[in-house]
Amino acid sequence: MERARLESARPLARRPLVTLLTAAALAASGLTALTSAARAADADLARNGGFESALDGWTCTAGTTVTSPVHSGATALKATPAGPDNARCAQTVSVKPDSQYTLSGYVQGTYVYLGASGTGTTDVSTWAQSAPDWQQLTTTFRTGPSTTKVTIYTHGWYGTGAYHADDISLTGPGGETGQPPAAPGGLKTGSVTSSAVALSWSPVPGATGYAVYRDGTRVSTVTGTSTTVSGLTPSTAYSFQVTAVNDAGESARSATVTATTAQRPDDGGGSSGLPAHALVGYLHASFANGSGYTRLADVPDSWDVIDLAFGEPTSVTSGDIRFERCPVAECPNVESDAEFKAAIKAKQAAGKKVLISIGGQNGQVQLTSTAARDKFVSSVSAIIDEYGLDGLDIDFEGHSLSLNADDTDFKNPKTPVIVNLISAVKTLKAKYGDDFVLTMAPETFFVQLGYQYYGTGKWGGQDPRAGAYLPVIHALRDDLTLLHVQDYNSGSIMGLDNQYHSMGGADFHIAMTDMLLTGFPVAGDANNVFPPLRPDQVAIGMPASTQAGNGHVSSAEANKALNCLTKKTDCGSYATHGTWPDLRGLMTWSINWDRYSNWEFQKNFDAYFG
């Protein structure tokens, strides 16, 4: 905290000198007080200082607006420092050179800072060590002889809790901001799919960016004159507008264009024939453990998707995937290959989907080269063809996926293991067509953790695996049948309420699933949002029993999670951002462990969805 003490000491030591200099300057000019004209020239230059328009005007590494507590108005800022991030929110303001300014704001929390940088003289900050209730912070500065822009900011301190800020103002003479740009023209739609609409418009002179609105709500900000709005619902009409923005503000909205998303193929759910609510499970097909071996023909009809675990590579970077069935020495009751293949056909005839799951805890897969990518495609195709399977489950864990230091945009990945995996899966999808079932089972570390951390981070030093599944999910979202994140064997994860959630109850599953269905800013960047998935693309991953994995919940807690997400009842303290009756269902590790536990997981699913 020594740095904090030094920061607070500087403004206090300056004030007598500033007062003397100001008085001397006034005396030299023959003035003893500010004129009424000078006072009239002063204005509050901070944009959205009360956070009544969400975070409009502010750039925050982590933060959201809340309705309580507030100092005035309806909302205030809440931001939570985490790891190397002090939860800084800032905006750049146009000012006049060689002019006096007062920066003020109300804060709550432990170690909350308010400051200004780029002043052209001496940058200033003030702070509150402890503010259990709203406390006003105020500091002053004078701009340099050529300063036309100043950045004002607030932030917390590393390792401390959340802070709140409200009613931030910068008072002084306004700078030359120019005029907001004109409204964009030429807005039109391009390609339209079941979940996305492409937009383009004409450039506007003087614009530094463009804001995109969907049904009246701002959904993104871009620098170019085109974008694709994704995460949409099939067979649904949407309206779109854009505005042009620069330092002076935002233009009026453009004319409105409308588009209706396409209908999904197959059953209208993009799910290749899955029922409205599906039960997904992993079958130990290549190994035995304490749960015992379960023959495929003995899997009850309740299971709609059966993932054969696991296909594994001959080496980490070979891309050569092999599926070896459990040997008789390890699984005395294992069926023959002919019986196994006959059981697959019987399941498919009953409307079930049987997939090969690649990876698992021990199957590290890193497609570091195009040769490995191509070998992955050919070897996975060989497995699918030999057994007549319906598709692929990607269960990459451990160190299979990580991001290079310069890979910071999940929408445009650069890292070879990411790019090659996306390319390989797209090739498989194109080969097998619309009936190809694609599922993924990432851990929370690779998905929801991306709300706080993405790769090595702005300052480096973070785990490069953080959020590393996000570019894969995003690039394949139109091909994705199901995402069932493993809500188990997980550390505490921050939800959209900026609180940490831990395994063991309904709350964890509610918070983690809400993030997938609502979307979230990646690494706290409000301009880089991971779009929501459709509810029919999402199932909740749970362990079948206490032996199956850490984070097992009782049937009652599983039902509370389902009630909250599909009916908005039994929600507890976490407030979801919607209600999703079309949530696809549940996934479990594993079918074998559920059999060991007298089919408790399956029986509860059957009773719930009836």
Coordinates of N, CA and C in Angstrom, one line a residue, residues 47-220:
R47 N -19.0 12.9 -19.1 CA -20.1 12.3 -19.7 C -20.7 11.1 -18.9
N48 N -21.9 11.2 -18.7 CA -22.6 10.1 -17.9 C -21.9 9.8 -16.6
G49 N -21.6 10.9 -15.9 CA -21.0 10.8 -14.6 C -21.8 10.1 -13.5
G50 N -23.1 10.1 -13.7 CA -24.0 9.4 -12.8 C -24.3 8.0 -13.2
F51 N -23.7 7.5 -14.3 CA -23.8 6.1 -14.7 C -25.3 5.8 -14.9
E52 N -26.1 6.8 -15.4 CA -27.5 6.5 -15.6 C -27.7 5.8 -17.0
S53 N -26.7 5.9 -17.9 CA -26.8 5.3 -19.2 C -25.8 4.2 -19.2
A54 N -25.9 3.3 -18.2 CA -24.9 2.1 -18.1 C -23.5 2.7 -18.1
L55 N -22.6 2.1 -18.9 CA -21.2 2.5 -18.9 C -20.9 3.4 -20.2
D56 N -21.9 4.0 -20.8 CA -21.8 4.8 -21.9 C -20.8 5.9 -21.6
G57 N -19.7 6.1 -22.4 CA -18.7 7.1 -22.2 C -17.5 6.7 -21.4
W58 N -17.7 5.5 -20.7 CA -16.6 5.0 -19.9 C -16.0 3.8 -20.5
T59 N -14.7 3.6 -20.3 CA -14.0 2.4 -20.6 C -13.5 1.7 -19.4
C60 N -14.0 0.5 -19.1 CA -13.8 -0.1 -17.8 C -13.2 -1.5 -18.0
T61 N -12.1 -1.8 -17.2 CA -11.5 -3.1 -17.3 C -12.4 -4.1 -16.6
A62 N -13.2 -3.7 -15.7 CA -14.2 -4.5 -15.0 C -15.2 -3.6 -14.4
G63 N -16.5 -3.9 -14.6 CA -17.5 -3.0 -14.0 C -18.9 -3.2 -14.6
T64 N -19.9 -2.8 -13.8 CA -21.2 -2.8 -14.3 C -22.0 -1.7 -13.5
T65 N -23.2 -1.5 -13.9 CA -24.1 -0.6 -13.1 C -25.1 -1.4 -12.3
V66 N -25.3 -0.8 -11.1 CA -26.2 -1.4 -10.1 C -27.3 -0.4 -9.7
T67 N -28.4 -0.9 -9.2 CA -29.4 0.0 -8.7 C -29.3 0.3 -7.2
S68 N -28.4 -0.4 -6.5 CA -28.2 -0.2 -5.1 C -26.8 -0.7 -4.7
P69 N -26.1 0.1 -3.9 CA -26.4 1.4 -3.5 C -26.2 2.5 -4.6
V70 N -26.9 3.6 -4.5 CA -26.6 4.7 -5.4 C -26.6 6.0 -4.6
H71 N -25.8 7.0 -5.0 CA -25.7 8.3 -4.4 C -26.9 9.1 -4.8
S72 N -27.2 9.1 -6.1 CA -28.4 9.8 -6.6 C -28.8 9.2 -7.9
G73 N -29.9 9.5 -8.4 CA -30.4 8.8 -9.6 C -30.8 7.4 -9.4
A74 N -30.8 6.6 -10.5 CA -31.2 5.3 -10.4 C -30.1 4.2 -10.4
T75 N -28.9 4.6 -10.9 CA -27.8 3.6 -10.9 C -26.5 4.2 -10.5
A76 N -25.6 3.3 -10.2 CA -24.2 3.7 -9.9 C -23.3 2.7 -10.4
L77 N -22.0 3.0 -10.4 CA -21.0 2.0 -10.9 C -20.6 1.1 -9.8
K78 N -20.4 -0.2 -10.1 CA -19.9 -1.2 -9.2 C -18.7 -1.9 -10.0
A79 N -17.5 -1.9 -9.4 CA -16.4 -2.6 -10.1 C -15.6 -3.3 -9.0
T80 N -15.1 -4.5 -9.4 CA -14.4 -5.4 -8.5 C -13.0 -5.7 -9.0
P81 N -12.0 -5.2 -8.3 CA -10.6 -5.6 -8.6 C -10.4 -7.1 -8.5
A82 N -9.6 -7.6 -9.4 CA -9.3 -9.0 -9.3 C -7.9 -9.3 -9.9
G83 N -7.1 -10.1 -9.2 CA -5.8 -10.4 -9.8 C -5.0 -9.1 -10.0
P84 N -4.4 -9.0 -11.3 CA -3.6 -7.8 -11.6 C -4.5 -6.6 -12.1
D85 N -5.8 -6.7 -12.0 CA -6.7 -5.7 -12.5 C -7.3 -4.9 -11.3
N86 N -7.1 -3.6 -11.3 CA -7.6 -2.7 -10.2 C -9.0 -2.2 -10.6
A87 N -9.6 -2.7 -11.6 CA -11.0 -2.3 -12.0 C -11.1 -0.9 -12.3
R88 N -10.3 -0.4 -13.2 CA -10.2 1.0 -13.6 C -11.3 1.4 -14.6
C89 N -12.0 2.4 -14.4 CA -13.0 3.0 -15.3 C -12.5 4.4 -15.7
A90 N -12.5 4.7 -17.0 CA -11.9 6.0 -17.4 C -12.6 6.6 -18.6
Q91 N -12.5 7.9 -18.7 CA -13.0 8.5 -20.0 C -12.1 9.7 -20.3
T92 N -12.0 10.0 -21.6 CA -11.2 11.2 -22.0 C -12.1 12.4 -22.3
V93 N -11.7 13.5 -21.8 CA -12.6 14.7 -21.8 C -11.8 15.8 -22.6
S94 N -12.5 16.6 -23.4 CA -11.9 17.8 -24.0 C -11.8 18.9 -23.1
V95 N -10.6 19.6 -23.0 CA -10.4 20.7 -22.0 C -9.7 21.8 -22.8
K96 N -9.6 23.0 -22.1 CA -8.9 24.1 -22.6 C -7.5 24.1 -22.0
P97 N -6.5 24.6 -22.8 CA -5.2 24.7 -22.3 C -5.1 25.8 -21.2
D98 N -4.2 25.6 -20.2 CA -3.9 26.6 -19.2 C -5.2 27.0 -18.5
S99 N -6.0 26.1 -18.0 CA -7.2 26.3 -17.3 C -7.3 25.5 -16.1
Q100 N -8.1 26.0 -15.1 CA -8.3 25.4 -13.8 C -9.6 24.4 -13.9
Y101 N -9.4 23.2 -13.2 CA -10.5 22.3 -13.2 C -10.6 21.6 -11.8
T102 N -11.9 21.3 -11.5 CA -12.1 20.6 -10.3 C -12.8 19.2 -10.6
L103 N -12.2 18.2 -10.1 CA -12.7 16.8 -10.3 C -13.3 16.3 -9.0
S104 N -14.5 15.8 -9.1 CA -15.2 15.4 -7.9 C -16.1 14.2 -8.2
G105 N -16.3 13.4 -7.1 CA -17.2 12.2 -7.2 C -17.4 11.6 -5.9
Y106 N -18.5 10.8 -5.8 CA -18.9 10.1 -4.6 C -18.5 8.6 -4.7
V107 N -17.9 8.1 -3.7 CA -17.4 6.7 -3.7 C -17.8 6.0 -2.4
Q108 N -17.8 4.6 -2.6 CA -18.0 3.7 -1.4 C -17.0 2.6 -1.6
G109 N -16.5 2.1 -0.5 CA -15.6 0.9 -0.6 C -14.3 1.1 0.1
T110 N -13.4 0.1 -0.1 CA -12.1 0.2 0.5 C -11.1 0.5 -0.5
Y111 N -10.3 1.6 -0.3 CA -9.3 2.0 -1.3 C -9.9 2.3 -2.6
V112 N -10.6 3.4 -2.7 CA -11.2 3.9 -3.9 C -10.4 5.2 -4.4
Y113 N -10.1 5.2 -5.6 CA -9.3 6.3 -6.2 C -10.1 7.1 -7.2
L114 N -9.8 8.4 -7.2 CA -10.4 9.3 -8.3 C -9.2 10.2 -8.7
G115 N -9.0 10.3 -10.0 CA -7.9 11.0 -10.5 C -8.0 11.5 -11.9
A116 N -7.0 12.2 -12.4 CA -6.9 12.7 -13.7 C -5.4 12.6 -14.2
S117 N -5.3 12.2 -15.5 CA -4.0 12.0 -16.1 C -3.9 12.7 -17.4
G118 N -2.7 13.0 -17.9 CA -2.6 13.8 -19.1 C -2.9 15.2 -19.0
T119 N -2.7 15.8 -17.8 CA -3.1 17.2 -17.6 C -2.1 18.2 -18.2
G120 N -0.9 17.7 -18.5 CA 0.1 18.6 -19.1 C 0.9 19.3 -18.0
T121 N 0.5 19.2 -16.7 CA 1.2 19.8 -15.6 C 1.6 18.6 -14.7
T122 N 0.9 18.5 -13.6 CA 1.1 17.4 -12.7 C -0.2 16.6 -12.5
D123 N -0.2 15.3 -12.9 CA -1.4 14.5 -12.7 C -1.8 14.4 -11.3
V124 N -3.1 14.3 -11.0 CA -3.5 14.3 -9.6 C -4.4 13.1 -9.4
S125 N -4.5 12.7 -8.1 CA -5.4 11.7 -7.6 C -5.7 11.9 -6.2
T126 N -6.9 11.4 -5.8 CA -7.2 11.4 -4.4 C -7.9 10.1 -4.1
W127 N -8.0 9.7 -2.8 CA -8.5 8.4 -2.5 C -9.1 8.3 -1.1
A128 N -9.9 7.3 -1.0 CA -10.5 7.0 0.3 C -10.0 5.6 0.8
Q129 N -9.4 5.6 1.9 CA -9.0 4.3 2.4 C -10.1 3.4 2.8
S130 N -11.1 4.0 3.4 CA -12.3 3.3 3.8 C -13.5 4.2 3.8
A131 N -14.5 3.8 3.0 CA -15.7 4.6 2.8 C -16.9 3.7 3.0
P132 N -17.3 3.4 4.2 CA -18.5 2.5 4.4 C -19.8 3.1 3.9
D133 N -19.9 4.4 3.8 CA -21.0 5.1 3.2 C -20.5 6.0 2.1
W134 N -21.4 6.6 1.4 CA -20.9 7.5 0.3 C -20.1 8.6 0.8
Q135 N -18.9 8.8 0.2 CA -18.0 9.9 0.6 C -17.5 10.6 -0.6
Q136 N -17.5 11.9 -0.5 CA -17.1 12.7 -1.7 C -15.6 12.9 -1.7
L137 N -15.0 12.7 -2.9 CA -13.6 12.9 -3.2 C -13.5 14.1 -4.2
T138 N -12.6 15.0 -3.9 CA -12.4 16.2 -4.7 C -10.9 16.5 -4.9
T139 N -10.5 16.8 -6.1 CA -9.1 17.3 -6.3 C -9.2 18.3 -7.5
T140 N -8.1 19.1 -7.6 CA -8.1 20.1 -8.6 C -6.8 20.0 -9.4
F141 N -6.8 20.6 -10.6 CA -5.6 20.6 -11.4 C -5.7 21.8 -12.4
R142 N -4.5 22.1 -13.0 CA -4.5 23.1 -14.0 C -3.9 22.4 -15.3
T143 N -4.5 22.7 -16.4 CA -4.0 22.1 -17.6 C -2.7 22.8 -18.1
G144 N -1.9 22.1 -18.9 CA -0.7 22.7 -19.5 C -1.0 23.6 -20.6
P145 N 0.0 24.3 -21.1 CA -0.3 25.3 -22.2 C -0.7 24.8 -23.5
S146 N -0.6 23.5 -23.7 CA -1.0 22.9 -25.0 C -1.9 21.7 -24.8
T147 N -2.4 21.5 -23.6 CA -3.3 20.4 -23.3 C -4.7 20.6 -23.7
T148 N -5.2 19.7 -24.5 CA -6.6 19.8 -25.0 C -7.5 18.6 -24.6
K149 N -6.9 17.5 -24.0 CA -7.6 16.4 -23.6 C -7.0 15.9 -22.3
V150 N -7.9 15.4 -21.4 CA -7.5 14.9 -20.1 C -8.3 13.6 -19.8
T151 N -7.7 12.6 -19.2 CA -8.4 11.4 -18.9 C -8.7 11.4 -17.4
I152 N -10.0 11.3 -17.1 CA -10.4 11.1 -15.7 C -10.7 9.7 -15.4
Y153 N -10.5 9.2 -14.2 CA -10.6 7.8 -13.9 C -11.0 7.6 -12.4
T154 N -11.5 6.4 -12.2 CA -11.7 5.9 -10.8 C -11.2 4.4 -10.9
H155 N -10.7 4.0 -9.7 CA -10.3 2.6 -9.7 C -10.2 2.1 -8.2
G156 N -10.2 0.8 -8.0 CA -10.0 0.3 -6.7 C -8.5 -0.1 -6.4
W157 N -8.4 -1.1 -5.6 CA -7.0 -1.5 -5.3 C -6.9 -3.1 -5.3
Y158 N -5.8 -3.6 -5.8 CA -5.5 -5.0 -6.0 C -5.8 -5.8 -4.7
G159 N -6.6 -6.8 -4.9 CA -6.9 -7.7 -3.8 C -8.0 -7.3 -2.8
T160 N -8.6 -6.1 -3.0 CA -9.7 -5.6 -2.1 C -11.0 -5.9 -2.8
G161 N -12.1 -5.6 -2.1 CA -13.4 -5.9 -2.6 C -13.9 -4.9 -3.6
A162 N -15.2 -5.1 -3.9 CA -15.8 -4.2 -4.9 C -15.9 -2.8 -4.4
Y163 N -15.9 -1.8 -5.3 CA -16.1 -0.4 -4.9 C -17.3 0.1 -5.7
H164 N -17.8 1.2 -5.3 CA -18.9 1.9 -6.0 C -18.5 3.4 -6.2
A165 N -19.0 3.9 -7.3 CA -18.8 5.3 -7.7 C -20.0 5.9 -8.3
D166 N -20.2 7.2 -8.1 CA -21.4 7.8 -8.6 C -21.2 9.3 -8.7
D167 N -21.9 10.0 -9.6 CA -21.9 11.5 -9.7 C -20.5 12.0 -9.8
I168 N -19.8 11.5 -10.8 CA -18.4 12.0 -11.1 C -18.6 13.2 -12.0
S169 N -17.9 14.3 -11.6 CA -18.0 15.5 -12.4 C -16.6 16.1 -12.6
L170 N -16.4 16.8 -13.7 CA -15.2 17.6 -14.0 C -15.7 18.9 -14.4
T171 N -15.4 19.9 -13.5 CA -16.0 21.3 -13.7 C -14.8 22.2 -14.1
G172 N -15.1 22.9 -15.2 CA -14.2 23.9 -15.8 C -14.6 24.3 -17.2
P173 N -13.8 25.1 -17.8 CA -14.2 25.5 -19.2 C -14.1 24.4 -20.2
G174 N -15.1 24.2 -21.0 CA -15.1 23.2 -22.0 C -14.1 23.4 -23.1
G175 N -13.6 22.3 -23.7 CA -12.6 22.4 -24.8 C -13.3 22.5 -26.1
E176 N -12.5 22.5 -27.1 CA -13.1 22.5 -28.5 C -13.4 21.1 -28.9
T177 N -14.6 20.7 -28.7 CA -15.0 19.3 -29.0 C -15.5 19.1 -30.4
G178 N -15.8 20.2 -31.1 CA -16.3 20.1 -32.5 C -17.8 19.6 -32.4
Q179 N -18.2 19.0 -33.4 CA -19.6 18.6 -33.5 C -19.7 17.1 -33.7
P180 N -20.8 16.5 -33.1 CA -21.0 15.1 -33.4 C -21.1 14.8 -34.8
P181 N -20.8 13.6 -35.3 CA -20.9 13.3 -36.7 C -22.4 13.2 -37.2
A182 N -22.6 13.2 -38.5 CA -23.9 13.0 -39.0 C -24.3 11.6 -38.9
A183 N -25.6 11.3 -39.0 CA -26.1 9.9 -38.9 C -25.7 9.2 -40.1
P184 N -25.3 7.9 -39.9 CA -24.9 7.1 -41.1 C -26.1 6.8 -42.1
G185 N -25.7 6.7 -43.3 CA -26.7 6.4 -44.3 C -26.3 5.1 -45.0
G186 N -27.2 4.6 -45.8 CA -26.9 3.4 -46.6 C -26.9 2.1 -45.8
L187 N -27.6 2.1 -44.6 CA -27.6 0.8 -43.8 C -28.4 -0.2 -44.5
K188 N -27.7 -1.4 -44.6 CA -28.4 -2.5 -45.3 C -28.0 -3.9 -44.7
T189 N -28.8 -4.9 -44.9 CA -28.4 -6.2 -44.4 C -27.7 -7.0 -45.5
G190 N -26.9 -7.9 -45.0 CA -26.2 -8.8 -45.9 C -26.7 -10.2 -45.7
S191 N -25.8 -11.2 -45.5 CA -26.2 -12.6 -45.3 C -26.9 -12.7 -44.0
V192 N -27.9 -13.5 -44.0 CA -28.8 -13.8 -42.8 C -28.8 -15.3 -42.6
T193 N -28.4 -15.7 -41.4 CA -28.5 -17.1 -41.0 C -29.5 -17.3 -39.9
S194 N -29.6 -18.5 -39.4 CA -30.5 -18.7 -38.3 C -30.2 -18.0 -37.0
S195 N -28.9 -17.6 -36.9 CA -28.5 -16.9 -35.6 C -27.7 -15.6 -35.8
A196 N -27.6 -15.1 -37.0 CA -26.8 -13.9 -37.3 C -27.3 -13.1 -38.5
V197 N -27.0 -11.8 -38.4 CA -27.4 -10.9 -39.5 C -26.2 -10.0 -39.8
A198 N -25.7 -10.0 -41.0 CA -24.6 -9.1 -41.4 C -25.2 -7.7 -41.8
L199 N -24.5 -6.7 -41.4 CA -24.9 -5.3 -41.6 C -23.7 -4.5 -42.2
S200 N -24.1 -3.5 -43.1 CA -23.1 -2.6 -43.6 C -23.7 -1.3 -43.8
W201 N -22.9 -0.2 -43.8 CA -23.4 1.2 -44.0 C -22.3 2.0 -44.6
S202 N -22.7 3.2 -45.0 CA -21.7 4.2 -45.6 C -20.9 4.8 -44.5
P203 N -19.6 5.2 -44.8 CA -18.8 5.9 -43.9 C -19.3 7.3 -43.6
V204 N -19.0 7.8 -42.4 CA -19.4 9.2 -42.1 C -18.1 10.0 -41.8
P205 N -17.9 11.1 -42.5 CA -16.7 11.9 -42.2 C -16.7 12.4 -40.7
G206 N -15.5 12.3 -40.1 CA -15.3 12.7 -38.8 C -15.7 11.7 -37.7
A207 N -16.2 10.5 -38.1 CA -16.6 9.5 -37.2 C -15.4 8.7 -36.8
T208 N -15.2 8.4 -35.5 CA -14.2 7.5 -35.0 C -14.6 6.1 -34.8
G209 N -16.0 5.9 -34.8 CA -16.5 4.6 -34.5 C -18.0 4.6 -34.8
Y210 N -18.6 3.5 -34.7 CA -20.1 3.3 -34.9 C -20.7 2.4 -33.9
A211 N -21.9 2.8 -33.4 CA -22.6 2.0 -32.4 C -23.8 1.3 -33.1
V212 N -23.9 0.1 -32.8 CA -24.9 -0.8 -33.5 C -26.1 -1.1 -32.5
Y213 N -27.3 -0.8 -32.9 CA -28.5 -1.1 -32.1 C -29.3 -2.2 -32.7
R214 N -29.8 -3.1 -31.8 CA -30.7 -4.1 -32.2 C -32.0 -3.9 -31.4
D215 N -33.1 -3.7 -32.1 CA -34.4 -3.5 -31.4 C -34.3 -2.4 -30.4
G216 N -33.5 -1.4 -30.7 CA -33.4 -0.2 -29.8 C -32.4 -0.3 -28.7
T217 N -31.7 -1.4 -28.6 CA -30.7 -1.6 -27.6 C -29.3 -1.6 -28.2
R218 N -28.4 -0.9 -27.6 CA -27.0 -0.9 -28.2 C -26.4 -2.2 -27.8
V219 N -25.8 -2.9 -28.9 CA -25.3 -4.2 -28.7 C -23.8 -4.3 -29.0
S220 N -23.2 -3.3 -29.7 CA -21.8 -3.3 -30.0 C -21.3 -2.0 -30.5

